Structure formats: structure tokens, C-alpha cells
Amino acid sequence: MKLSQFRFKLPEELIAQFPASYPEEARMMVLHRKTGAIEHKYVKDLVEYFGENDLFIFNDTKVFPARLFGQKEKTLANIEVFLLRELNHATRYWDVIVDPARKIRVGNKLFFEEDPSIVAEVVDNTTSRGRTFRFLSDYAEYEYIERLYALGTTPLPKYIHRPMDEETFAAYNKVFRGLPVEEMDRERYQSIFARHIGAVAAPASCLHFSKQIVKRLEINGVETATLTSHVGLGNFKAIEVDDLTKHKSDSEQISLSKVLVDKVDKAHAAGAHVCAVGTEVMRALEHVVGTGGQLKPFEGWTNKFIYPPYDFTVANCFFANFYMPQSSQLMVSAAFGGYEHTMHAYEVAVEEGYRFGDYGDAMLIID
């Protein structure tokens, strides 16, 4: 397939700048992939579709405050630093992205006004905007990490830009009752399943789940399980080739336990729903499944790229967000729901005013 086949017109006002007041109050489109039939529901209505022996699989990665703002030595130019991953804890080496990249060269140092005792030194170039930083500090081993994270802000995607005019601010305050925006983001851009730190973006589909909705599903007899997929910045990178067979995805670290594998086997044996929550969960499951269709415990990396047509082995149900045009996440949805059915559903979503993006509404794709 071609990248151009995933283009659609998305009005900017439909890109969600804030989450729903309560996670389960977000709208949810239900797409029946065998027929293409569409229902309009809310996330709280999930309990209508699932029962005894069904299984939901969530991503338990935890987002860290990856976006920092520093000043270059001598010139004091403002530089945005996006932490990707720690390469070596002992030497305090990090893989980062910087903006504007043209101003940052090997040997340069950055300072941070909020904590002058931490200095970042550029030790290598990795990509056009990528660098390897070494953080210099007198802080003890783990205190330095805490201090570094204290410098950071919630790593929201760039399409959340919030021109806080008077009307927008009033609407925000009405919903979140005066809570500072950064505090709201630190709380709401983190799923209730978050356990293992390492993501630079939230597993957005998991953000729709509150403790209340999970408890209601469990009362219905639904099982839950988690895997870890540390969401990387590759989720937001534009695909630059029209021929999708030539696209190479960034690698992400994943971990699937034997507990998860046993629960999947049990659900399959019962002929129950296995619902993957989010594209990262779906990719991790499909990376690990063997040629005989058996899932196995795994720890490692995946650069699995899924696009139509694709035969899924593990999940037979998919809970997702509404994604950006030409994004890899949209391609996973289209592969699972069927290209024609999914793209038609997106047309309907635009017409009906569904909200798109990490803070947007949800789609349940089911048989």
C-alpha cells in the first residue's frame, strides 16, 4: 500500500488539546470489522461488549518528563532537549534530540536555569537532530535522575500547542477547576497501569481507562493483563516514503511475561475476546508470536511495522484512539479493521466531530 492512501482531511479544531473531564466520558466509536457497521457510544459502555473469560491487554510503560529547555554556553541560545533513553547509567550518557539542531555541536555545553548544578555536554552526533549527551553533576547516582526529571516537562506531542486565549482558558478551568495545566498533564498523560518508566509518549489508548471502568469490566468476568512497550518518539515521526514496504520503524523496548502468555492461552482456549489496547500492545504481541501462532515470554526490542493487509494472530479485538493522517498508528487500525471499513469510519468520525490525537476519543474494533 501507499502512504497517500492514508491521507484524510482533519480539521485542526478536532485535534484534542485537553483530555475529557473523566476518562470514561470520552466518546467511543464501535466498528464491526466484518460488516463495517458503526455504533456511537462512550468508553463507559465497554461493559456492554465484554464478559466472562474475555481479556484486555494494557501497556504498563510509564512516561517520564522528557522535554527540557536549556541554554547554550556563551551564546545563551535557548535549546529544546528531548530525552529519548539513558544509554549508560554509570557514565550518565543519554540519547537525545535537540532543537534547533544546527546550533548544537560536539563539545558544546548546555546549562539549565532551574538547576545550574546540572550541565549537559554534547559528546556525539547520532542523526540530523540526534545527539549523545553526558550529564555532569555532583549529585549522587539516583538523586541526579530525580533532579534531571524535575527539570523536565510532560512530553506532549507537538500537535498539542494550546493557544490559551481567554475563551480556551475559561473552558479549561470549567472542566479542571483551576488545576495548573502542567499538573493536569503530569496526571492525565499517564495511564493508571504505569509501572515501568521508559516512555517518551503515553500509550494513549490506555489513558481512557479509569479504576472504575476496569473494576466494572472485572465484575463482568473480564480478565486483565499487561505488557511493557516503551513508546518512543518514532510514533510521531512522519513516514517519508510513499511505498510502505520501504519504511523502517524505530525500535522500541518490549517485555512480555509468562503470566500474560498464560492468560492469552486461557482466553484463546475459551474462544473469548483478546483485546489489545493500543497500537504498541498490538505490535508487541505480533512481534513475539511464533510461526505456530503461540505467544511466548520475551524481553528485547521490536521495530515491527504493521500496515494493510495483515493477518493478526493474537488479538481478535482492538481498542484504539483516533490517529493522525498518514500515521503508523492509523495503519495498524486499518490493518485490523480492514482498510475500507476503517477509512470510512474515520470519515464518519470527522463528520460527527470525534476528537483526534492522544487526548482524543476512542475506537473499538470488534467482530
Coordinates of N, CA and C in Angstrom, one line a residue, residues 103-190:
K103 N 22.5 24.5 16.0 CA 23.3 25.3 17.0 C 24.1 24.4 18.0
I104 N 23.9 23.1 17.9 CA 24.5 22.3 18.9 C 25.5 21.3 18.2
R105 N 26.7 21.4 18.6 CA 27.8 20.6 18.1 C 28.6 19.9 19.2
V106 N 29.3 18.9 18.8 CA 30.1 18.1 19.7 C 31.0 19.1 20.5
G107 N 31.0 18.9 21.8 CA 31.8 19.8 22.7 C 31.1 20.9 23.4
N108 N 29.9 21.2 22.8 CA 29.1 22.3 23.4 C 28.6 21.8 24.8
K109 N 28.2 22.8 25.6 CA 27.6 22.5 26.9 C 26.3 23.3 27.0
L110 N 25.4 22.7 27.7 CA 24.1 23.4 28.0 C 23.9 23.5 29.5
F111 N 23.3 24.6 29.9 CA 23.0 24.8 31.3 C 21.5 25.0 31.5
F112 N 21.1 24.7 32.7 CA 19.6 24.8 33.0 C 19.4 25.7 34.1
E113 N 18.7 26.8 33.9 CA 18.5 27.8 34.9 C 17.9 27.3 36.2
E114 N 17.0 26.3 36.1 CA 16.3 25.8 37.3 C 17.2 25.0 38.2
D115 N 18.3 24.5 37.6 CA 19.3 23.8 38.4 C 20.7 23.9 37.8
P116 N 21.4 25.0 38.1 CA 22.7 25.2 37.5 C 23.8 24.2 37.8
S117 N 23.5 23.3 38.8 CA 24.5 22.3 39.1 C 24.5 21.1 38.1
I118 N 23.5 21.1 37.2 CA 23.5 20.0 36.2 C 23.9 20.7 34.8
V119 N 24.9 20.1 34.2 CA 25.3 20.6 32.9 C 25.3 19.4 31.9
A120 N 24.9 19.7 30.7 CA 24.8 18.7 29.6 C 26.0 19.0 28.6
E121 N 26.8 18.0 28.3 CA 27.9 18.1 27.4 C 27.6 17.2 26.2
V122 N 27.7 17.8 25.0 CA 27.5 17.0 23.7 C 28.7 16.2 23.4
V123 N 28.6 14.9 23.3 CA 29.7 14.0 23.1 C 29.7 13.4 21.7
D124 N 28.5 13.4 21.0 CA 28.5 12.7 19.7 C 27.2 13.2 19.0
N125 N 27.3 13.1 17.7 CA 26.1 13.3 16.8 C 25.5 11.9 16.4
T126 N 24.2 11.8 16.4 CA 23.6 10.5 16.1 C 22.8 10.6 14.8
T127 N 21.9 11.5 14.7 CA 21.1 11.8 13.5 C 21.1 13.3 13.2
S128 N 20.3 13.7 12.3 CA 20.3 15.2 12.0 C 20.0 16.0 13.2
R129 N 19.0 15.5 14.0 CA 18.7 16.2 15.2 C 19.1 15.5 16.5
G130 N 19.7 14.3 16.3 CA 20.0 13.5 17.5 C 21.4 13.8 18.0
R131 N 21.6 13.7 19.3 CA 22.9 13.8 19.9 C 23.0 12.8 21.0
T132 N 24.3 12.6 21.4 CA 24.6 11.9 22.7 C 25.0 12.9 23.7
F133 N 24.3 13.0 24.8 CA 24.7 13.9 25.9 C 25.3 13.2 27.1
R134 N 26.2 13.8 27.7 CA 26.7 13.3 29.0 C 26.3 14.4 30.1
F135 N 25.6 14.0 31.1 CA 25.1 14.9 32.1 C 26.2 15.0 33.2
L136 N 26.7 16.2 33.5 CA 27.7 16.4 34.5 C 27.0 16.9 35.7
S137 N 27.3 16.3 36.9 CA 26.6 16.7 38.1 C 27.3 16.1 39.3
D138 N 27.2 16.8 40.4 CA 27.8 16.3 41.7 C 26.8 15.5 42.5
Y139 N 25.6 15.4 42.0 CA 24.5 14.7 42.7 C 24.9 13.2 42.7
A140 N 24.4 12.5 43.7 CA 24.6 11.1 43.8 C 23.8 10.3 42.7
E141 N 24.1 9.0 42.6 CA 23.6 8.2 41.5 C 22.2 8.4 41.2
Y142 N 21.3 8.2 42.1 CA 19.9 8.2 41.8 C 19.3 9.6 42.0
E143 N 19.9 10.4 42.9 CA 19.4 11.8 43.1 C 19.5 12.6 41.8
Y144 N 20.6 12.3 41.0 CA 20.8 13.0 39.7 C 19.6 12.8 38.8
I145 N 19.1 11.5 38.7 CA 18.0 11.2 37.9 C 16.7 12.0 38.4
E146 N 16.5 12.0 39.7 CA 15.4 12.8 40.2 C 15.5 14.3 39.8
R147 N 16.7 14.8 40.0 CA 16.9 16.2 39.7 C 16.7 16.5 38.2
L148 N 17.2 15.5 37.3 CA 17.0 15.7 35.9 C 15.5 15.7 35.5
Y149 N 14.8 14.7 36.1 CA 13.4 14.7 35.8 C 12.6 15.9 36.3
A150 N 13.1 16.5 37.4 CA 12.5 17.7 37.9 C 12.6 18.9 36.9
L151 N 13.7 18.8 36.1 CA 13.9 19.9 35.1 C 12.9 19.7 33.9
G152 N 12.4 18.5 33.7 CA 11.6 18.2 32.5 C 10.1 18.6 32.7
T153 N 9.5 18.6 31.5 CA 8.0 18.8 31.4 C 7.4 17.6 30.7
T154 N 6.1 17.5 30.8 CA 5.4 16.4 30.2 C 5.6 16.4 28.7
P155 N 6.0 15.3 28.1 CA 6.4 15.3 26.7 C 5.1 15.2 25.8
L156 N 4.3 16.2 25.7 CA 3.1 16.1 24.9 C 3.5 16.2 23.4
P157 N 2.7 15.6 22.5 CA 3.0 15.7 21.1 C 2.9 17.1 20.6
K158 N 3.6 17.4 19.5 CA 3.7 18.8 19.0 C 2.3 19.3 18.6
Y159 N 1.4 18.4 18.2 CA 0.1 18.9 17.8 C -0.8 19.4 19.0
I160 N -0.3 19.2 20.2 CA -1.0 19.8 21.3 C -0.2 21.1 21.6
H161 N -0.7 22.3 21.2 CA 0.0 23.5 21.3 C -0.7 24.6 22.1
R162 N -2.0 24.5 22.3 CA -2.8 25.3 23.2 C -2.6 26.8 23.2
P163 N -3.1 27.4 22.2 CA -3.2 28.9 22.3 C -4.2 29.3 23.3
M164 N -3.6 29.7 24.5 CA -4.5 29.9 25.7 C -5.2 31.3 25.7
D165 N -6.1 31.4 24.7 CA -6.9 32.7 24.7 C -7.9 32.6 25.9
E166 N -8.6 33.7 26.1 CA -9.5 33.8 27.2 C -10.6 32.8 27.2
E167 N -11.1 32.5 26.0 CA -12.2 31.5 25.9 C -11.7 30.1 26.2
T168 N -10.5 29.8 25.7 CA -9.9 28.5 25.9 C -9.6 28.3 27.4
F169 N -9.0 29.3 28.0 CA -8.7 29.2 29.4 C -9.9 29.0 30.3
A170 N -11.0 29.7 30.0 CA -12.2 29.6 30.7 C -12.8 28.2 30.6
A171 N -12.8 27.7 29.4 CA -13.3 26.3 29.2 C -12.4 25.3 30.0
Y172 N -11.1 25.5 30.0 CA -10.2 24.6 30.7 C -10.6 24.6 32.2
N173 N -10.7 25.8 32.7 CA -10.9 26.0 34.2 C -12.3 25.4 34.6
K174 N -13.2 25.4 33.7 CA -14.6 24.9 34.0 C -14.5 23.4 34.2
V175 N -13.6 22.7 33.4 CA -13.5 21.3 33.4 C -12.6 20.9 34.6
F176 N -11.4 21.5 34.7 CA -10.4 21.1 35.6 C -10.2 21.9 36.8
R177 N -11.2 22.8 37.0 CA -11.4 23.6 38.3 C -10.1 24.2 38.8
G178 N -9.4 24.9 37.8 CA -8.3 25.7 38.2 C -7.0 25.0 38.4
L179 N -6.9 23.7 38.2 CA -5.7 22.9 38.3 C -4.7 23.4 37.3
P180 N -3.4 23.8 37.7 CA -2.5 24.2 36.7 C -2.3 23.2 35.6
V181 N -2.1 23.7 34.3 CA -2.1 22.9 33.2 C -1.0 21.8 33.3
E182 N 0.2 22.2 33.7 CA 1.3 21.2 33.8 C 1.0 20.1 34.8
E183 N 0.3 20.4 35.9 CA -0.1 19.4 36.9 C -1.1 18.5 36.3
M184 N -2.1 19.1 35.5 CA -3.1 18.2 34.9 C -2.4 17.3 33.9
D185 N -1.5 17.7 33.1 CA -0.8 16.9 32.1 C 0.0 15.8 32.8
R186 N 0.7 16.1 33.9 CA 1.5 15.1 34.6 C 0.6 14.0 35.1
E187 N -0.6 14.3 35.5 CA -1.6 13.3 36.0 C -2.3 12.6 34.9
R188 N -2.8 13.3 33.9 CA -3.7 12.7 32.9 C -2.9 12.1 31.7
Y189 N -1.6 12.6 31.5 CA -0.8 12.0 30.4 C 0.0 10.8 31.0
Q190 N -0.7 10.0 31.8 CA -0.1 8.9 32.4 C -1.2 7.9 32.7

